[in-house]
Structure formats: C-alpha cells, structure tokens
C-alpha cells in the first residue's frame, strides 16, 4: 500500500509580483484615506490655517479652539446639548435594531417558504429600491401625518424600520442556506422561531452586521438631516440638525464646523472598525450551499 502525501498548492506567482501588488494596493489605500486625514487635520487647525491657499494636508499649529468655540455655542442654547445627543443615539440605535429585526423576520419566509404571491412581493421590494428618498418623501409625510406621528420619534423610526434595502440583502443571504439544514432542525423538533434564531440568524451574521453599518450611518447622517421635516419640537431634534444650524452661521463659524464634521464621522467609523473583523471572520459561511 502506498501513501500519497498531497502538498498544499502554491500560487504560481513570484515575489516580485507580490511586491508590486502590495505597493499598488498600499498606494490606493493611502490615496483613499487622504479625505479622512484632511478632515481630522482641519478640526485642529486654527482659523488662519483653514483659509490657507493652497490648503495644507496636515496641521502645523494644532489647537482645540474649534472645540471650545463649539462648546460656547451650545452653552447659549436653551435646550441642553445632552438632549440632542440623547435624541440622536436613541433614533440611531432603536431604528437600526428595529430595521435589522424586521428585515430579517420578513426575509426568512420570502427566502425559505413557498406561498402564493411570493415572487410578486419580492418584485415590489426590488422595484422600491429604484426610488430615492426625495421621491417618496411626500407619501411618507402623508402616511406619518395620517397616523398622527408628526413631531414624535416614530416619524423617523417607522420609515427606518421599513427600508427595503435590508429586506433585499437579508433575503439574498438566506437563500444560500441549504434547505436540508433547516429540515434537520425540524426533524429534531425545533419550531420555526427556534430555527430562525438559532440556525438562520447566526449563519447570515455577515449580512446583518453589514446592515447595521448601513442603517446606522443613514440614521446618523441622512436620517437626522431630514428629521426636521417631521419633528418641530426643539426637545426632539438631533445633533446633526443642530450642527447644520451652526454651519449656516457663515465664515465666522468655519472652525466649529470643522470640529462638527470630525465629531459626526466618529460614530460611523467606530462602528465600522468594531464590526469589520466579525464580518471578515464570518464571511466564509455566507457561501454555504447545499
């Protein structure tokens, strides 16, 4: 009897090619990071450096005056700044969690259950992706007004729950799960709810982690910008709307605006950095097929 030892396959590629690819990708990464570096640098520049032409990428005389001026602006507000922060985090977190749960629960029967009208419903979901928020803002306002949710948190949360991008993404991932795996759970006596929570959701973890990033970013920036169309009470407004009012103050507030831009991008970047490792580690399961 002969034993054959299979050696691992090696890519037929020289070290020179690997070095060229590394330098090429490194150069692209550095180029794409320049806007981020410039934004961070601007937040710590004094006013004369911000208006320097041509603009400098790095700050020469770093200062915290932009942040102290920002604190001074908020100290004159009759609504505490902590209230704006609470509103923003509440809308972003509740809207994201609700969207992920609702999109996942709706995608599971669309992906793994045969029922009349299934293809028509999914076609409607796909077609809804063609329309931007500017097209649907009038119908959204009419629906929110009819439900009596104007000037409440629900005016922002309800549209966030029903975004169809999450439903489409979750449905596409769930279709890759082998039916035999779900049938094995049913044979073991697991209910549909238990199969959904303990089998389906862990497998599609890359999908809902990615969805968390998209939803949180939308609610933290674009969603908060449009909140003034539904929320009129100052106590319910968000940080992003207040920062927009600061930016409308003209050239005098250029420094605080630079600080605002830096602060507003901290949360989405932090969430992405925290979740990207989990997405990479679990991405192998997204290609599981029967």
GROMACS .gro file of C-alpha atoms in nm:
model
  290
    1UNK     CA    1   0.000   0.000   0.000
    2UNK     CA    2   0.136   0.337  -0.099
    3UNK     CA    3   0.064   0.654   0.087
    4UNK     CA    4   0.045   0.970  -0.118
    5UNK     CA    5   0.110   1.293   0.063
    6UNK     CA    6  -0.059   1.586  -0.105
    7UNK     CA    7   0.137   1.905  -0.077
    8UNK     CA    8  -0.060   2.229  -0.047
    9UNK     CA    9  -0.098   2.414  -0.373
   10UNK     CA   10   0.107   2.726  -0.414
   11UNK     CA   11   0.020   3.018  -0.631
   12UNK     CA   12   0.238   3.038  -0.939
   13UNK     CA   13   0.339   3.394  -0.863
   14UNK     CA   14   0.681   3.545  -0.797
   15UNK     CA   15   0.779   3.763  -0.504
   16UNK     CA   16   0.821   4.050  -0.744
   17UNK     CA   17   0.457   4.036  -0.848
   18UNK     CA   18   0.352   4.015  -0.482
   19UNK     CA   19   0.560   4.323  -0.404
   20UNK     CA   20   0.409   4.516  -0.696
   21UNK     CA   21   0.056   4.424  -0.586
   22UNK     CA   22   0.134   4.522  -0.228
   23UNK     CA   23   0.272   4.861  -0.334
   24UNK     CA   24  -0.020   4.919  -0.571
   25UNK     CA   25  -0.285   4.839  -0.309
   26UNK     CA   26  -0.094   5.038  -0.048
   27UNK     CA   27  -0.085   5.339  -0.276
   28UNK     CA   28  -0.458   5.316  -0.344
   29UNK     CA   29  -0.527   5.285   0.030
   30UNK     CA   30  -0.319   5.594   0.107
   31UNK     CA   31  -0.492   5.793  -0.168
   32UNK     CA   32  -0.839   5.694  -0.044
   33UNK     CA   33  -0.750   5.787   0.315
   34UNK     CA   34  -0.650   6.144   0.224
   35UNK     CA   35  -1.002   6.294   0.270
   36UNK     CA   36  -1.026   6.134   0.613
   37UNK     CA   37  -0.684   6.264   0.716
   38UNK     CA   38  -0.767   6.612   0.583
   39UNK     CA   39  -1.096   6.623   0.778
   40UNK     CA   40  -0.928   6.520   1.103
   41UNK     CA   41  -0.647   6.769   1.047
   42UNK     CA   42  -0.892   7.054   0.976
   43UNK     CA   43  -1.063   7.002   1.312
   44UNK     CA   44  -0.742   7.101   1.492
   45UNK     CA   45  -0.632   7.385   1.262
   46UNK     CA   46  -0.651   7.748   1.369
   47UNK     CA   47  -0.864   7.971   1.151
   48UNK     CA   48  -0.570   8.113   0.952
   49UNK     CA   49  -0.454   7.763   0.852
   50UNK     CA   50  -0.804   7.662   0.743
   51UNK     CA   51  -0.815   7.953   0.498
   52UNK     CA   52  -0.459   7.899   0.373
   53UNK     CA   53  -0.435   7.852  -0.005
   54UNK     CA   54  -0.329   7.610  -0.131
   55UNK     CA   55  -0.466   7.411   0.165
   56UNK     CA   56  -0.222   7.209   0.373
   57UNK     CA   57  -0.294   6.843   0.440
   58UNK     CA   58  -0.152   6.836   0.794
   59UNK     CA   59  -0.199   7.088   1.074
   60UNK     CA   60   0.109   7.288   1.172
   61UNK     CA   61  -0.011   7.458   1.492
   62UNK     CA   62  -0.273   7.225   1.644
   63UNK     CA   63  -0.533   7.384   1.869
   64UNK     CA   64  -0.854   7.288   2.049
   65UNK     CA   65  -1.011   7.633   1.995
   66UNK     CA   66  -1.256   7.496   1.739
   67UNK     CA   67  -1.395   7.258   2.001
   68UNK     CA   68  -1.406   7.521   2.276
   69UNK     CA   69  -1.592   7.757   2.040
   70UNK     CA   70  -1.836   7.476   1.969
   71UNK     CA   71  -1.896   7.427   2.342
   72UNK     CA   72  -1.951   7.800   2.378
   73UNK     CA   73  -2.214   7.799   2.104
   74UNK     CA   74  -2.407   7.519   2.273
   75UNK     CA   75  -2.383   7.688   2.612
   76UNK     CA   76  -2.610   7.964   2.478
   77UNK     CA   77  -2.879   7.715   2.374
   78UNK     CA   78  -3.188   7.689   2.596
   79UNK     CA   79  -3.205   7.313   2.523
   80UNK     CA   80  -2.913   7.120   2.680
   81UNK     CA   81  -2.670   6.966   2.433
   82UNK     CA   82  -2.709   6.631   2.613
   83UNK     CA   83  -3.072   6.627   2.499
   84UNK     CA   84  -2.969   6.649   2.134
   85UNK     CA   85  -2.715   6.371   2.189
   86UNK     CA   86  -2.978   6.150   2.353
   87UNK     CA   87  -3.223   6.205   2.066
   88UNK     CA   88  -2.958   6.114   1.809
   89UNK     CA   89  -2.842   5.798   1.982
   90UNK     CA   90  -3.198   5.689   2.059
   91UNK     CA   91  -3.312   5.725   1.698
   92UNK     CA   92  -2.995   5.565   1.556
   93UNK     CA   93  -2.990   5.266   1.792
   94UNK     CA   94  -3.363   5.189   1.804
   95UNK     CA   95  -3.401   5.247   1.431
   96UNK     CA   96  -3.108   5.020   1.348
   97UNK     CA   97  -3.216   4.736   1.580
   98UNK     CA   98  -3.575   4.756   1.462
   99UNK     CA   99  -3.474   4.758   1.097
  100UNK     CA  100  -3.243   4.457   1.132
  101UNK     CA  101  -3.504   4.253   1.322
  102UNK     CA  102  -3.794   4.343   1.094
  103UNK     CA  103  -3.594   4.293   0.773
  104UNK     CA  104  -3.464   3.954   0.893
  105UNK     CA  105  -3.807   3.834   1.004
  106UNK     CA  106  -3.964   3.937   0.672
  107UNK     CA  107  -3.680   3.797   0.460
  108UNK     CA  108  -3.696   3.447   0.614
  109UNK     CA  109  -4.038   3.347   0.470
  110UNK     CA  110  -3.954   3.514   0.138
  111UNK     CA  111  -3.636   3.309   0.110
  112UNK     CA  112  -3.742   2.973   0.257
  113UNK     CA  113  -4.120   2.946   0.231
  114UNK     CA  114  -4.333   2.882  -0.075
  115UNK     CA  115  -4.659   3.078  -0.061
  116UNK     CA  116  -4.886   3.244  -0.319
  117UNK     CA  117  -4.766   3.588  -0.428
  118UNK     CA  118  -4.410   3.537  -0.303
  119UNK     CA  119  -4.246   3.639  -0.630
  120UNK     CA  120  -4.476   3.939  -0.669
  121UNK     CA  121  -4.391   4.065  -0.321
  122UNK     CA  122  -4.020   4.033  -0.385
  123UNK     CA  123  -4.057   4.210  -0.721
  124UNK     CA  124  -4.221   4.501  -0.538
  125UNK     CA  125  -3.929   4.508  -0.294
  126UNK     CA  126  -3.677   4.517  -0.580
  127UNK     CA  127  -3.867   4.792  -0.764
  128UNK     CA  128  -3.883   5.002  -0.446
  129UNK     CA  129  -3.502   5.019  -0.449
  130UNK     CA  130  -3.525   5.231  -0.765
  131UNK     CA  131  -3.691   5.523  -0.582
  132UNK     CA  132  -3.487   5.769  -0.377
  133UNK     CA  133  -3.599   5.931  -0.053
  134UNK     CA  134  -3.680   6.254  -0.242
  135UNK     CA  135  -3.942   6.070  -0.450
  136UNK     CA  136  -4.113   5.909  -0.151
  137UNK     CA  137  -4.092   6.194   0.099
  138UNK     CA  138  -4.437   6.333   0.014
  139UNK     CA  139  -4.617   5.994   0.050
  140UNK     CA  140  -4.416   5.929   0.366
  141UNK     CA  141  -4.525   6.261   0.515
  142UNK     CA  142  -4.889   6.193   0.428
  143UNK     CA  143  -4.876   5.848   0.591
  144UNK     CA  144  -4.698   5.974   0.903
  145UNK     CA  145  -4.946   6.261   0.932
  146UNK     CA  146  -5.245   6.026   0.890
  147UNK     CA  147  -5.110   5.802   1.167
  148UNK     CA  148  -5.070   6.103   1.397
  149UNK     CA  149  -4.695   6.057   1.439
  150UNK     CA  150  -4.581   6.405   1.336
  151UNK     CA  151  -4.345   6.560   1.593
  152UNK     CA  152  -4.269   6.222   1.755
  153UNK     CA  153  -3.979   5.978   1.740
  154UNK     CA  154  -4.197   5.741   1.538
  155UNK     CA  155  -4.192   5.982   1.246
  156UNK     CA  156  -3.825   5.885   1.196
  157UNK     CA  157  -3.828   5.532   1.335
  158UNK     CA  158  -4.118   5.394   1.130
  159UNK     CA  159  -3.962   5.474   0.787
  160UNK     CA  160  -3.629   5.344   0.920
  161UNK     CA  161  -3.788   5.011   1.015
  162UNK     CA  162  -3.937   4.967   0.668
  163UNK     CA  163  -3.632   5.036   0.447
  164UNK     CA  164  -3.637   4.770   0.175
  165UNK     CA  165  -3.260   4.756   0.125
  166UNK     CA  166  -3.224   4.549   0.441
  167UNK     CA  167  -3.502   4.312   0.335
  168UNK     CA  168  -3.340   4.258  -0.004
  169UNK     CA  169  -2.996   4.199   0.147
  170UNK     CA  170  -3.118   3.953   0.412
  171UNK     CA  171  -3.332   3.762   0.163
  172UNK     CA  172  -3.040   3.713  -0.075
  173UNK     CA  173  -2.818   3.580   0.205
  174UNK     CA  174  -3.085   3.350   0.347
  175UNK     CA  175  -3.141   3.188   0.009
  176UNK     CA  176  -2.786   3.048   0.030
  177UNK     CA  177  -2.869   2.842   0.340
  178UNK     CA  178  -2.924   2.474   0.245
  179UNK     CA  179  -3.284   2.359   0.289
  180UNK     CA  180  -3.151   2.031   0.429
  181UNK     CA  181  -3.009   2.221   0.726
  182UNK     CA  182  -3.348   2.365   0.809
  183UNK     CA  183  -3.519   2.029   0.757
  184UNK     CA  184  -3.274   1.874   1.004
  185UNK     CA  185  -3.384   2.129   1.262
  186UNK     CA  186  -3.749   2.047   1.203
  187UNK     CA  187  -3.679   1.674   1.237
  188UNK     CA  188  -3.517   1.745   1.575
  189UNK     CA  189  -3.841   1.913   1.684
  190UNK     CA  190  -3.734   2.276   1.653
  191UNK     CA  191  -4.005   2.532   1.581
  192UNK     CA  192  -3.982   2.789   1.305
  193UNK     CA  193  -3.891   3.058   1.557
  194UNK     CA  194  -3.611   2.846   1.703
  195UNK     CA  195  -3.478   2.763   1.356
  196UNK     CA  196  -3.483   3.132   1.269
  197UNK     CA  197  -3.298   3.249   1.583
  198UNK     CA  198  -3.055   2.962   1.640
  199UNK     CA  199  -2.976   2.846   1.285
  200UNK     CA  200  -3.059   3.112   1.028
  201UNK     CA  201  -2.951   3.430   1.210
  202UNK     CA  202  -2.603   3.302   1.312
  203UNK     CA  203  -2.536   3.188   0.954
  204UNK     CA  204  -2.635   3.523   0.800
  205UNK     CA  205  -2.434   3.718   1.055
  206UNK     CA  206  -2.225   3.891   0.784
  207UNK     CA  207  -2.547   4.025   0.632
  208UNK     CA  208  -2.696   4.176   0.943
  209UNK     CA  209  -2.362   4.317   1.057
  210UNK     CA  210  -2.331   4.490   0.721
  211UNK     CA  211  -2.690   4.606   0.752
  212UNK     CA  212  -2.613   4.756   1.094
  213UNK     CA  213  -2.340   4.970   0.935
  214UNK     CA  214  -2.565   5.093   0.653
  215UNK     CA  215  -2.865   5.162   0.875
  216UNK     CA  216  -2.668   5.335   1.150
  217UNK     CA  217  -2.486   5.555   0.902
  218UNK     CA  218  -2.814   5.652   0.733
  219UNK     CA  219  -2.985   5.738   1.060
  220UNK     CA  220  -2.680   5.918   1.199
  221UNK     CA  221  -2.646   6.147   0.898
  222UNK     CA  222  -2.912   6.149   0.626
  223UNK     CA  223  -3.193   6.038   0.854
  224UNK     CA  224  -3.119   6.311   1.104
  225UNK     CA  225  -3.092   6.576   0.835
  226UNK     CA  226  -3.447   6.503   0.714
  227UNK     CA  227  -3.587   6.479   1.068
  228UNK     CA  228  -3.677   6.850   1.073
  229UNK     CA  229  -3.948   6.774   0.815
  230UNK     CA  230  -4.131   6.563   1.071
  231UNK     CA  231  -4.008   6.696   1.407
  232UNK     CA  232  -4.072   7.058   1.503
  233UNK     CA  233  -4.015   7.047   1.878
  234UNK     CA  234  -3.667   7.164   1.979
  235UNK     CA  235  -3.650   6.899   2.254
  236UNK     CA  236  -3.681   6.618   1.996
  237UNK     CA  237  -3.430   6.740   1.739
  238UNK     CA  238  -3.100   6.566   1.673
  239UNK     CA  239  -2.735   6.666   1.689
  240UNK     CA  240  -2.693   6.665   1.313
  241UNK     CA  241  -2.973   6.917   1.264
  242UNK     CA  242  -2.823   7.146   1.527
  243UNK     CA  243  -2.480   7.114   1.366
  244UNK     CA  244  -2.639   7.215   1.037
  245UNK     CA  245  -2.766   7.532   1.200
  246UNK     CA  246  -2.412   7.605   1.322
  247UNK     CA  247  -2.276   7.560   0.970
  248UNK     CA  248  -2.523   7.821   0.843
  249UNK     CA  249  -2.354   8.083   1.061
  250UNK     CA  250  -2.110   8.181   0.788
  251UNK     CA  251  -1.731   8.214   0.775
  252UNK     CA  252  -1.707   8.308   1.143
  253UNK     CA  253  -1.803   7.954   1.238
  254UNK     CA  254  -1.571   7.777   0.996
  255UNK     CA  255  -1.362   7.642   1.283
  256UNK     CA  256  -1.658   7.496   1.478
  257UNK     CA  257  -1.790   7.349   1.153
  258UNK     CA  258  -1.460   7.166   1.103
  259UNK     CA  259  -1.490   7.029   1.457
  260UNK     CA  260  -1.850   6.930   1.389
  261UNK     CA  261  -1.751   6.737   1.076
  262UNK     CA  262  -1.489   6.546   1.274
  263UNK     CA  263  -1.732   6.461   1.556
  264UNK     CA  264  -2.009   6.348   1.323
  265UNK     CA  265  -1.792   6.095   1.144
  266UNK     CA  266  -1.656   5.939   1.465
  267UNK     CA  267  -1.954   5.715   1.534
  268UNK     CA  268  -1.992   5.555   1.185
  269UNK     CA  269  -1.616   5.497   1.161
  270UNK     CA  270  -1.602   5.347   1.511
  271UNK     CA  271  -1.891   5.111   1.435
  272UNK     CA  272  -1.726   5.002   1.112
  273UNK     CA  273  -1.392   4.936   1.281
  274UNK     CA  274  -1.562   4.729   1.554
  275UNK     CA  275  -1.773   4.519   1.316
  276UNK     CA  276  -1.538   4.470   1.021
  277UNK     CA  277  -1.340   4.192   1.191
  278UNK     CA  278  -1.660   3.998   1.261
  279UNK     CA  279  -1.770   4.040   0.900
  280UNK     CA  280  -1.440   3.906   0.769
  281UNK     CA  281  -1.433   3.613   1.013
  282UNK     CA  282  -1.786   3.501   0.930
  283UNK     CA  283  -1.786   3.576   0.558
  284UNK     CA  284  -1.697   3.212   0.481
  285UNK     CA  285  -2.041   3.098   0.597
  286UNK     CA  286  -2.216   3.328   0.351
  287UNK     CA  287  -2.112   3.098   0.066
  288UNK     CA  288  -2.257   2.784   0.225
  289UNK     CA  289  -2.457   2.588  -0.033
  290UNK     CA  290  -2.637   2.259  -0.046
   0.00000   0.00000   0.00000
